[in-house]
Amino acid sequence: VVSADMLVAGTHFFPDTDPRDLGWKTLAVNVSDMAAMGAAPRWALLSMALPAADESWLAAFSAGFFECCEAFGVDLAGGDTTRGPLNLAVTILGEVPPGAALLRSGARAGDDIWISGTPGRAALGLMHLQGKLQLTDPAPCLAALTRPQPRVALGLKLRGLASAALDVSDGVLGDLAHILERSGVGAVVEEACLPLADLARFTADAAAARQCLLSGGDDYELLFCAPANRREMIAALATPALPLFRIGHISAEPGLHLLDIQGRRLPLERTGFDHFANTTAS
Amino acid sequence: VVSADMLVAGTHFFPDTDPRDLGWKTLAVNVSDMAAMGAAPRWALLSMALPAADESWLAAFSAGFFECCEAFGVDLAGGDTTRGPLNLAVTILGEVPPGAALLRSGARAGDDIWISGTPGRAALGLMHLQGKLQLTDPAPCLAALTRPQPRVALGLKLRGLASAALDVSDGVLGDLAHILERSGVGAVVEEACLPLADLARFTADAAAARQCLLSGGDDYELLFCAPANRREMIAALATPALPLFRIGHISAEPGLHLLDIQGRRLPLERTGFDHFANTTAS
């Protein structure tokens, strides 16, 4: 399997981002694409446009990039360097047995919808950096933003279990919509099942936390579906470091609905969410 | 085999380049990397940063890109689009039997050095566009610059015949230096064997023509080495549309020497050439 991502200064990251963190993240977001397909990442190609040959910046960027290579068993196999506005384009290649890749198109009515970890942290971290919110304990949220941990091990275990999967880069609702579209199904997400308690540790602003969880990107957690009869097998994959949350189910009826705490079922258009409101750097 | 190239506006092409030509060239330079390895190009991933969603520009760019896809049997398999200063990053994947890929490292003392076609045209075309030179018949040179023809068919035929190969993007001398470095050998290039007669059709400025041939890039012809006992087999691969020129030989003695018309053997440093003087858009 193969995937490509392009990161542009000012669009995907602040130009003054710590280059070591940026190096990590540049590869990590691509490794995450492999995780989402249940693939083992193997080789990467890195093409960079740089405004100037800044050796210390490049050394720090490379250190972070190779740190991520080592963490996930990826070899840098090629690429290109050129002069231009800062641009980082990675292509990643991975391996998966024939027919075993997790796709977006396999969700079926009755499937459970699962999310790994505690998405929303990265978006909270970004709001903190932007001065829009003052977090009580910013470190875990900033770490989620600057050093995302692709869920490769989980992706490999989901082969043969999950019916559909992707990594959350546009927010839980936005990315779930991608699965629904490709699979030709609908979904009901239960607010009561969302891991909002984790985010409450960082901020008392419950509305912001909810918005970050449902619409924030950049956590690179896995969002996946699986038949209800595999519920116990899936639950057994959770670890203290990486909990798994069952947040709803797939329905034959099209559309994405939120079931609120009072049990009211609201179509997404009437929940007040703009699931395209990305909280990115630009 | 896999290869990546990044093209940046202002560095690799003029921002006002005809988008259809640019689309062709963006893929063609990558297809050329496959040709240089003796590989059949198969799939491409295109990541683009665009300053604005200009539909007519994008339609023309796509038309040129897919024209090149069709010409060389390449499927666009993925990629990414984002907002940012114009940047075009392609990764191409191709197929070659195990062990059959042409490398830069296989040149041996005594090998002939060959060049396909008539390199220098693209650099002359660029000088014409820049107003540095007035060509008598600019069309073939402008076509070489804007619509380079990767030598895929020749690359496939060179499998098992050539000992080393690459595509000329930095000028004949600059690219030959890459082969010498990787192969741990030297070379003697005979000026009398260079296809300068072709360039004389376009300009009376013999010095400019010679400079364009030896140091100009962007023609994407193949530069390759082959044992002398395969000379007739190689010569038989030439066609009226794609002549092949034997321009010198590999030597055990390191260094790159030019044998001038008078038979004087000059090391590259004393020939007056700056083989890094690229005639690119920047």
Coordinates of C-alpha atoms in Angstrom, one line a residue:
Chain A
V1 CA 0.0 0.0 0.0
V2 CA 1.2 3.5 -0.7
S3 CA 0.1 6.9 0.4
A4 CA 1.2 10.5 0.0
D5 CA 0.9 13.6 2.1
M6 CA 2.1 17.2 1.7
L7 CA 2.7 19.6 4.6
V8 CA 3.0 23.3 3.8
A9 CA 4.3 26.0 6.2
G10 CA 1.4 28.3 7.2
T11 CA -1.2 25.8 6.2
H12 CA -0.4 22.7 8.2
F13 CA 2.1 24.0 10.7
F14 CA 3.5 27.3 12.1
P15 CA 6.7 28.3 10.2
D16 CA 8.4 28.6 13.6
T17 CA 7.5 25.1 14.7
D18 CA 10.3 23.3 16.5
P19 CA 12.0 21.6 13.5
R20 CA 12.6 18.4 15.5
D21 CA 8.9 18.1 16.3
L22 CA 8.1 18.9 12.7
G23 CA 10.5 16.2 11.5
W24 CA 8.7 13.6 13.7
K25 CA 5.2 14.8 12.7
T26 CA 6.0 14.9 8.9
L27 CA 6.7 11.2 9.0
A28 CA 4.2 10.3 11.7
V29 CA 1.1 11.5 9.8
N30 CA 2.2 9.3 6.9
V31 CA 2.8 6.3 9.2
S32 CA -0.7 6.9 10.5
D33 CA -2.0 6.4 7.0
M34 CA -0.4 2.9 7.1
A35 CA -1.9 2.2 10.5
A36 CA -5.3 3.1 9.2
M37 CA -5.0 0.5 6.5
G38 CA -3.7 -2.2 8.9
A39 CA -0.4 -2.1 7.1
A40 CA 3.2 -2.3 8.3
P41 CA 5.0 0.8 7.3
R42 CA 8.3 0.0 5.4
W43 CA 9.8 2.8 3.2
A44 CA 9.4 6.5 2.9
L45 CA 10.4 9.1 0.3
L46 CA 10.8 12.6 1.5
S47 CA 10.8 15.6 -1.0
M48 CA 11.5 19.0 0.6
A49 CA 11.5 22.5 -0.7
L50 CA 13.5 24.8 1.6
P51 CA 13.8 28.5 1.4
A52 CA 17.5 28.4 2.5
A53 CA 20.0 25.8 3.4
D54 CA 19.8 26.3 7.2
E55 CA 22.0 23.5 8.6
S56 CA 20.9 23.7 12.2
W57 CA 17.2 23.6 11.2
L58 CA 17.9 20.7 8.8
A59 CA 19.8 18.8 11.4
A60 CA 17.0 19.1 14.0
F61 CA 14.3 18.3 11.4
S62 CA 16.3 15.2 10.3
A63 CA 16.8 14.1 13.9
G64 CA 13.0 14.2 14.5
F65 CA 12.3 12.5 11.2
F66 CA 14.7 9.6 11.8
E67 CA 13.5 9.3 15.4
C68 CA 10.1 8.5 13.9
C69 CA 11.7 6.2 11.3
E70 CA 13.3 4.2 14.0
A71 CA 10.2 4.1 16.2
F72 CA 8.1 2.6 13.4
G73 CA 10.7 0.6 11.4
V74 CA 10.6 2.9 8.4
D75 CA 13.6 3.2 6.0
L76 CA 14.1 6.5 4.1
A77 CA 14.5 5.2 0.6
G78 CA 14.7 8.3 -1.5
G79 CA 13.3 11.7 -2.2
D80 CA 14.3 15.1 -3.5
T81 CA 15.5 18.4 -2.1
T82 CA 15.1 21.8 -3.8
R83 CA 14.8 25.5 -3.1
G84 CA 11.4 27.0 -2.6
P85 CA 8.8 28.0 0.0
L86 CA 8.9 25.4 2.8
N87 CA 7.1 22.3 1.7
L88 CA 7.4 18.7 2.9
A89 CA 6.0 15.9 0.7
V90 CA 6.2 12.3 1.9
T91 CA 5.2 9.2 0.1
I92 CA 5.1 6.1 2.3
L93 CA 5.0 2.5 1.3
G94 CA 3.9 -0.4 3.5
E95 CA 3.0 -4.0 3.4
V96 CA -0.2 -5.8 4.0
P97 CA -1.3 -9.4 2.9
P98 CA -3.5 -9.4 -0.2
G99 CA -7.1 -8.6 0.6
A100 CA -6.3 -7.7 4.3
A101 CA -6.1 -3.9 4.0
L102 CA -8.6 -2.0 6.1
L103 CA -10.7 0.2 3.8
R104 CA -13.2 3.0 4.3
S105 CA -15.8 1.2 2.3
G106 CA -16.6 -1.9 4.5
A107 CA -18.9 -0.5 7.2
R108 CA -22.3 -2.4 7.4
A109 CA -25.5 -1.6 9.2
G110 CA -25.3 -2.8 12.8
D111 CA -21.5 -2.4 13.1
D112 CA -20.2 -0.8 16.2
I113 CA -18.2 2.5 15.8
W114 CA -15.0 2.7 17.8
I115 CA -12.4 5.3 18.5
S116 CA -8.9 4.8 19.9
G117 CA -7.4 7.0 22.6
T118 CA -8.6 10.4 23.5
P119 CA -9.0 12.6 20.4
G120 CA -9.4 16.3 21.0
R121 CA -6.2 16.8 22.8
A122 CA -4.3 18.0 19.8
A123 CA -7.0 20.6 19.0
L124 CA -7.0 21.8 22.6
G125 CA -3.2 22.1 22.5
L126 CA -3.5 24.2 19.3
M127 CA -6.1 26.5 20.9
H128 CA -3.8 26.9 23.9
L129 CA -0.9 27.9 21.6
Q130 CA -3.2 30.3 19.8
G131 CA -4.2 31.9 23.1
K132 CA -7.8 31.0 22.6
L133 CA -7.9 28.8 25.7
Q134 CA -5.8 28.5 28.8
L135 CA -5.3 24.8 29.6
T136 CA -4.7 23.7 33.2
D137 CA -2.2 21.1 32.2
P138 CA -1.1 21.8 28.6
A139 CA 1.7 19.3 28.3
P140 CA -0.3 16.2 27.2
C141 CA -2.2 18.3 24.7
L142 CA 0.9 19.9 23.3
A143 CA 2.5 16.5 23.0
A144 CA -0.5 15.1 21.1
L145 CA -0.2 18.1 18.7
T146 CA 3.6 18.0 18.2
R147 CA 4.4 14.3 18.6
P148 CA 1.4 12.3 17.4
Q149 CA 1.7 8.6 17.9
P150 CA 0.5 6.6 14.9
R151 CA -1.5 3.6 16.0
V152 CA 0.4 1.0 13.9
A153 CA 0.2 -1.8 16.5
L154 CA -3.6 -1.4 16.8
G155 CA -4.0 -1.2 13.0
L156 CA -2.2 -4.6 12.6
K157 CA -4.4 -6.2 15.2
L158 CA -7.6 -4.9 13.6
R159 CA -6.9 -6.8 10.4
G160 CA -9.7 -9.4 10.0
L161 CA -11.6 -7.7 12.8
A162 CA -12.5 -4.2 11.7
S163 CA -14.9 -3.7 8.7
A164 CA -13.7 -0.2 8.0
A165 CA -11.1 2.2 9.4
L166 CA -9.3 5.5 8.9
D167 CA -7.1 7.8 11.0
V168 CA -8.7 10.9 12.4
S169 CA -7.2 14.0 10.8
D170 CA -10.4 16.1 10.2
G171 CA -12.2 15.4 13.5
V172 CA -14.3 12.4 14.5
L173 CA -17.5 13.6 12.8
G174 CA -15.8 14.7 9.6
D175 CA -13.8 11.5 9.3
L176 CA -16.8 9.3 10.2
A177 CA -18.6 11.0 7.3
H178 CA -15.9 9.8 4.9
I179 CA -16.6 6.2 6.0
L180 CA -20.4 6.6 5.7
E181 CA -20.0 8.0 2.2
R182 CA -17.7 5.3 1.0
S183 CA -19.7 2.5 2.7
G184 CA -23.2 3.9 1.7
V185 CA -24.5 3.8 5.2
G186 CA -25.5 6.1 8.1
A187 CA -24.5 6.3 11.7
V188 CA -25.7 7.3 15.2
V189 CA -23.0 8.6 17.6
E190 CA -23.9 8.7 21.3
E191 CA -22.6 11.7 23.1
A192 CA -22.7 9.8 26.4
C193 CA -20.1 7.4 25.0
L194 CA -17.6 10.0 23.9
P195 CA -14.4 10.2 26.0
L196 CA -15.1 13.7 27.1
A197 CA -14.0 13.0 30.7
D198 CA -10.4 12.9 29.6
L199 CA -10.6 16.3 28.1
A200 CA -12.3 17.7 31.2
R201 CA -8.9 17.2 32.9
F202 CA -7.5 20.0 30.7
T203 CA -10.2 22.6 30.6
A204 CA -13.4 23.5 32.3
D205 CA -14.8 24.8 29.0
A206 CA -16.9 21.7 28.1
A207 CA -18.2 23.2 24.9
A208 CA -14.7 23.8 23.6
A209 CA -13.7 20.2 24.6
R210 CA -16.7 18.8 22.9
Q211 CA -15.9 20.8 19.7
C212 CA -12.3 19.7 19.8
L213 CA -13.2 16.0 20.2
L214 CA -15.9 16.0 17.4
S215 CA -14.4 18.5 15.0
G216 CA -10.7 18.9 15.8
G217 CA -8.0 17.1 13.8
D218 CA -4.4 16.2 14.2
D219 CA -4.7 13.4 16.9
Y220 CA -4.2 10.6 14.4
E221 CA -6.3 8.2 16.4
L222 CA -8.0 5.4 14.6
L223 CA -11.7 5.5 13.9
F224 CA -13.0 2.1 12.9
C225 CA -16.1 -0.1 12.6
A226 CA -16.6 -3.7 13.5
P227 CA -19.4 -6.2 13.6
A228 CA -21.2 -6.2 17.0
N229 CA -20.3 -9.9 17.5
R230 CA -16.6 -8.9 17.7
R231 CA -17.2 -6.4 20.5
E232 CA -15.4 -8.5 23.1
M233 CA -12.4 -9.2 20.8
I234 CA -12.1 -5.5 20.1
A235 CA -12.4 -4.5 23.7
A236 CA -9.6 -6.9 24.6
L237 CA -7.2 -4.9 22.4
A238 CA -7.5 -1.9 24.7
T239 CA -4.5 -1.1 26.9
P240 CA -4.1 1.3 29.8
A241 CA -2.0 3.5 27.4
L242 CA -4.5 3.2 24.6
P243 CA -8.2 2.8 25.6
L244 CA -10.8 2.1 23.0
F245 CA -14.3 3.7 23.1
R246 CA -17.4 2.4 21.4
I247 CA -19.1 5.6 20.4
G248 CA -22.1 4.5 18.4
H249 CA -23.3 2.2 15.6
I250 CA -23.7 2.1 11.8
S251 CA -27.3 2.3 10.5
A252 CA -28.8 1.4 7.2
E253 CA -30.6 4.8 7.1
P254 CA -28.3 7.3 5.6
G255 CA -27.1 10.4 7.5
L256 CA -25.1 11.1 10.6
H257 CA -27.0 11.6 13.8
L258 CA -26.0 12.5 17.3
L259 CA -27.8 11.0 20.2
D260 CA -27.5 13.6 22.9
I261 CA -27.3 13.0 26.7
Q262 CA -31.1 13.3 26.9
G263 CA -31.6 10.7 24.3
R264 CA -32.6 13.1 21.5
R265 CA -31.6 12.0 18.1
L266 CA -30.4 15.0 16.1
P267 CA -29.3 15.0 12.5
L268 CA -25.8 16.5 12.2
E269 CA -27.1 19.6 10.5
R270 CA -29.1 20.5 13.6
T271 CA -26.4 19.8 16.2
G272 CA -24.7 23.2 15.8
F273 CA -21.5 21.5 14.6
D274 CA -19.5 22.6 11.7
H275 CA -17.6 19.4 11.1
F276 CA -15.5 21.1 8.5
A277 CA -14.3 23.8 11.0
N278 CA -10.7 22.6 11.1
T279 CA -8.6 24.0 13.9
T280 CA -5.4 24.0 11.8
A281 CA -2.6 26.6 11.8
S282 CA -3.8 28.7 8.9
Chain B
V1 CA 11.4 0.7 -8.3
V2 CA 10.3 4.0 -6.9
S3 CA 11.4 7.6 -7.4
A4 CA 10.3 11.1 -6.2
D5 CA 10.7 14.6 -7.7
M6 CA 9.5 18.0 -6.6
L7 CA 9.0 20.9 -8.9
V8 CA 8.7 24.4 -7.5
A9 CA 7.5 27.5 -9.3
G10 CA 10.3 29.9 -9.9
T11 CA 13.0 27.3 -9.3
H12 CA 12.1 24.6 -11.9
F13 CA 9.6 26.4 -14.1
F14 CA 8.3 29.9 -14.8
P15 CA 5.1 30.6 -12.8
D16 CA 3.4 31.6 -16.1
T17 CA 4.3 28.3 -17.8
D18 CA 1.5 26.9 -19.9
P19 CA -0.3 24.7 -17.4
R20 CA -0.9 21.9 -20.0
D21 CA 2.8 21.8 -20.8
L22 CA 3.6 21.9 -17.1
G23 CA 1.2 19.0 -16.4
W24 CA 3.0 16.9 -19.1
K25 CA 6.5 17.8 -17.8
T26 CA 5.6 17.2 -14.1
L27 CA 4.9 13.5 -14.9
A28 CA 7.5 13.2 -17.8
V29 CA 10.5 14.0 -15.6
N30 CA 9.4 11.2 -13.3
V31 CA 8.7 8.8 -16.1
S32 CA 12.3 9.6 -17.2
D33 CA 13.6 8.3 -13.9
M34 CA 12.0 5.0 -14.6
A35 CA 13.5 5.0 -18.1
A36 CA 16.9 5.5 -16.6
M37 CA 16.5 2.4 -14.5
G38 CA 15.2 0.3 -17.4
A39 CA 11.9 0.1 -15.6
A40 CA 8.3 0.1 -16.9
P41 CA 6.5 3.1 -15.3
R42 CA 3.2 2.0 -13.7
W43 CA 1.7 4.2 -11.0
A44 CA 2.1 7.8 -9.9
L45 CA 1.1 9.8 -6.8
L46 CA 0.7 13.6 -7.3
S47 CA 0.8 16.0 -4.3
M48 CA 0.1 19.6 -5.2
A49 CA 0.2 22.8 -3.2
L50 CA -1.8 25.5 -5.0
P51 CA -2.1 29.2 -4.1
A52 CA -5.7 29.3 -5.2
A53 CA -8.3 26.9 -6.7
D54 CA -8.0 28.2 -10.3
E55 CA -10.2 25.8 -12.2
S56 CA -9.1 26.6 -15.7
W57 CA -5.4 26.3 -14.7
L58 CA -6.1 23.0 -13.0
A59 CA -8.1 21.6 -15.9
A60 CA -5.3 22.4 -18.3
F61 CA -2.6 21.1 -15.9
S62 CA -4.6 17.9 -15.5
A63 CA -5.1 17.5 -19.3
G64 CA -1.3 17.6 -19.8
F65 CA -0.6 15.3 -16.9
F66 CA -3.1 12.7 -18.0
E67 CA -1.9 13.0 -21.6
C68 CA 1.5 11.9 -20.3
C69 CA -0.1 9.2 -18.2
E70 CA -1.7 7.8 -21.3
A71 CA 1.4 8.1 -23.4
F72 CA 3.4 6.0 -21.0
G73 CA 0.8 3.7 -19.4
V74 CA 0.9 5.3 -16.0
D75 CA -2.1 5.3 -13.6
L76 CA -2.6 8.1 -11.1
A77 CA -3.0 6.1 -7.9
G78 CA -3.2 8.8 -5.2
G79 CA -1.8 12.0 -3.9
D80 CA -2.7 15.1 -1.9
T81 CA -3.9 18.6 -2.6
T82 CA -3.4 21.5 -0.3
R83 CA -3.2 25.3 -0.3
G84 CA 0.3 26.9 -0.5
P85 CA 2.9 28.3 -2.9
L86 CA 2.8 26.3 -6.1
N87 CA 4.6 23.0 -5.6
L88 CA 4.2 19.8 -7.5
A89 CA 5.6 16.6 -5.9
V90 CA 5.3 13.3 -7.8
T91 CA 6.3 9.8 -6.6
I92 CA 6.4 7.2 -9.4
L93 CA 6.5 3.5 -9.1
G94 CA 7.6 1.1 -11.8
E95 CA 8.4 -2.5 -12.4
V96 CA 11.6 -4.2 -13.4
P97 CA 12.6 -7.9 -13.0
P98 CA 14.8 -8.6 -9.9
G99 CA 18.4 -7.6 -10.5
A100 CA 17.7 -6.1 -13.9
A101 CA 17.5 -2.4 -12.9
L102 CA 20.1 -0.2 -14.5
L103 CA 22.1 1.6 -11.9
R104 CA 24.7 4.4 -11.8
S105 CA 27.3 2.1 -10.2
G106 CA 28.0 -0.4 -12.9
A107 CA 30.4 1.4 -15.2
R108 CA 33.7 -0.4 -15.8
A109 CA 37.0 0.7 -17.4
G110 CA 36.8 0.1 -21.1
D111 CA 33.1 0.6 -21.3
D112 CA 31.8 2.9 -24.1
I113 CA 29.8 6.0 -23.1
W114 CA 26.6 6.7 -25.0
I115 CA 24.1 9.4 -25.2
S116 CA 20.6 9.2 -26.7
G117 CA 19.2 11.9 -28.9
T118 CA 20.4 15.4 -29.2
P119 CA 20.8 16.9 -25.7
G120 CA 21.2 20.7 -25.5
R121 CA 18.0 21.6 -27.3
A122 CA 16.1 22.2 -24.1
A123 CA 18.8 24.5 -22.8
L124 CA 18.9 26.4 -26.1
G125 CA 15.1 26.8 -25.9
L126 CA 15.4 28.2 -22.4
M127 CA 18.1 30.7 -23.5
H128 CA 15.8 31.7 -26.4
L129 CA 12.9 32.3 -24.0
Q130 CA 15.2 34.3 -21.7
G131 CA 16.2 36.5 -24.6
K132 CA 19.9 35.5 -24.3
L133 CA 20.0 33.9 -27.7
Q134 CA 17.9 34.2 -30.9
L135 CA 17.3 30.8 -32.4
T136 CA 16.8 30.5 -36.2
D137 CA 14.2 27.7 -35.7
P138 CA 13.1 27.7 -32.1
A139 CA 10.2 25.2 -32.3
P140 CA 12.2 21.9 -31.8
C141 CA 14.1 23.5 -28.9
L142 CA 11.0 24.8 -27.2
A143 CA 9.4 21.4 -27.6
A144 CA 12.3 19.7 -26.0
L145 CA 12.0 22.1 -23.1
T146 CA 8.2 22.0 -22.6
R147 CA 7.4 18.5 -23.7
P148 CA 10.3 16.3 -22.9
Q149 CA 10.0 12.7 -24.2
P150 CA 11.2 10.2 -21.6
R151 CA 13.1 7.4 -23.2
V152 CA 11.2 4.5 -21.7
A153 CA 11.4 2.2 -24.8
L154 CA 15.2 2.6 -25.0
G155 CA 15.6 2.0 -21.2
L156 CA 13.7 -1.3 -21.5
K157 CA 15.9 -2.4 -24.4
L158 CA 19.1 -1.5 -22.5
R159 CA 18.3 -4.0 -19.8
G160 CA 21.1 -6.6 -19.9
L161 CA 23.1 -4.4 -22.3
A162 CA 24.0 -1.2 -20.4
S163 CA 26.4 -1.4 -17.4
A164 CA 25.2 2.0 -16.0
A165 CA 22.6 4.6 -16.9
L166 CA 20.9 7.8 -15.9
D167 CA 18.7 10.5 -17.4
V168 CA 20.4 13.8 -18.2
S169 CA 18.9 16.5 -16.1
D170 CA 22.1 18.4 -15.0
G171 CA 24.0 18.3 -18.3
V172 CA 26.0 15.5 -19.9
L173 CA 29.2 16.3 -17.9
G174 CA 27.4 16.8 -14.6
D175 CA 25.4 13.6 -14.9
L176 CA 28.4 11.6 -16.2
A177 CA 30.2 12.8 -13.0
H178 CA 27.5 11.1 -11.0
I179 CA 28.1 7.8 -12.8
L180 CA 31.9 8.1 -12.3
E181 CA 31.5 8.8 -8.6
R182 CA 29.1 5.8 -8.0
S183 CA 31.2 3.5 -10.2
G184 CA 34.6 4.5 -8.9
V185 CA 36.0 5.1 -12.4
G186 CA 37.1 8.0 -14.7
A187 CA 36.1 8.9 -18.2
V188 CA 37.3 10.5 -21.4
V189 CA 34.7 12.3 -23.5
E190 CA 35.7 13.1 -27.1
E191 CA 34.4 16.5 -28.3
A192 CA 34.6 15.3 -31.9
C193 CA 31.9 12.6 -31.1
L194 CA 29.4 15.0 -29.5
P195 CA 26.3 15.6 -31.6
L196 CA 27.0 19.3 -32.0
A197 CA 26.0 19.3 -35.6
D198 CA 22.3 19.0 -34.6
L199 CA 22.5 22.2 -32.5
A200 CA 24.3 24.1 -35.3
R201 CA 20.9 24.0 -37.1
F202 CA 19.5 26.3 -34.4
T203 CA 22.2 28.8 -33.7
A204 CA 25.5 30.0 -35.2
D205 CA 26.8 30.5 -31.6
A206 CA 28.9 27.4 -31.4
A207 CA 30.2 28.2 -27.9
A208 CA 26.6 28.5 -26.6
A209 CA 25.6 25.2 -28.3
R210 CA 28.6 23.4 -26.8
Q211 CA 27.8 24.8 -23.3
C212 CA 24.1 23.8 -23.7
L213 CA 25.1 20.3 -24.7
L214 CA 27.6 19.7 -22.0
S215 CA 26.1 21.6 -19.1
G216 CA 22.5 22.2 -20.0
G217 CA 19.8 20.1 -18.4
D218 CA 16.2 19.3 -19.0
D219 CA 16.4 17.2 -22.1
Y220 CA 15.9 13.9 -20.2
E221 CA 18.0 11.9 -22.7
L222 CA 19.7 8.8 -21.4
L223 CA 23.4 8.7 -20.7
F224 CA 24.6 5.2 -20.4
C225 CA 27.7 2.9 -20.5
A226 CA 28.1 -0.5 -22.0
P227 CA 31.0 -2.9 -22.7
A228 CA 32.7 -2.3 -26.0
N229 CA 31.9 -5.8 -27.2
R230 CA 28.2 -4.7 -27.2
R231 CA 28.8 -1.8 -29.4
E232 CA 27.0 -3.2 -32.4
M233 CA 24.0 -4.3 -30.4
I234 CA 23.7 -0.8 -28.9
A235 CA 24.1 0.8 -32.3
A236 CA 21.3 -1.3 -33.6
L237 CA 18.9 0.2 -31.1
A238 CA 19.2 3.7 -32.7
T239 CA 16.3 4.9 -34.9
P240 CA 15.9 7.9 -37.2
A241 CA 13.9 9.5 -34.4
L242 CA 16.3 8.6 -31.7
P243 CA 19.9 8.4 -32.8
L244 CA 22.6 7.1 -30.3
F245 CA 26.0 8.7 -30.0
R246 CA 29.1 7.1 -28.6
I247 CA 30.9 10.0 -27.0
G248 CA 33.8 8.5 -25.1
H249 CA 34.9 5.7 -22.8
I250 CA 35.3 4.8 -19.2
S251 CA 38.9 4.8 -17.8
A252 CA 40.3 3.1 -14.7
E253 CA 42.1 6.4 -14.0
P254 CA 39.8 8.7 -12.0
G255 CA 38.7 12.1 -13.2
L256 CA 36.7 13.3 -16.2
H257 CA 38.7 14.4 -19.2
L258 CA 37.7 16.1 -22.4
L259 CA 39.6 15.1 -25.6
D260 CA 39.4 18.2 -27.7
I261 CA 39.2 18.3 -31.6
Q262 CA 43.0 18.7 -31.7
G263 CA 43.4 15.5 -29.6
R264 CA 44.5 17.4 -26.4
R265 CA 43.3 15.6 -23.3
L266 CA 42.2 18.2 -20.7
P267 CA 41.0 17.5 -17.2
L268 CA 37.5 19.0 -16.7
E269 CA 38.8 21.7 -14.4
R270 CA 40.9 23.1 -17.3
T271 CA 38.2 23.0 -20.0
G272 CA 36.6 26.2 -18.9
F273 CA 33.3 24.4 -18.1
D274 CA 31.3 24.9 -15.0
H275 CA 29.4 21.7 -15.1
F276 CA 27.2 23.0 -12.2
A277 CA 26.1 26.0 -14.2
N278 CA 22.5 25.0 -14.6
T279 CA 20.4 26.9 -17.0
T280 CA 17.2 26.6 -15.1
A281 CA 14.4 29.1 -14.6
S282 CA 15.7 30.6 -11.4

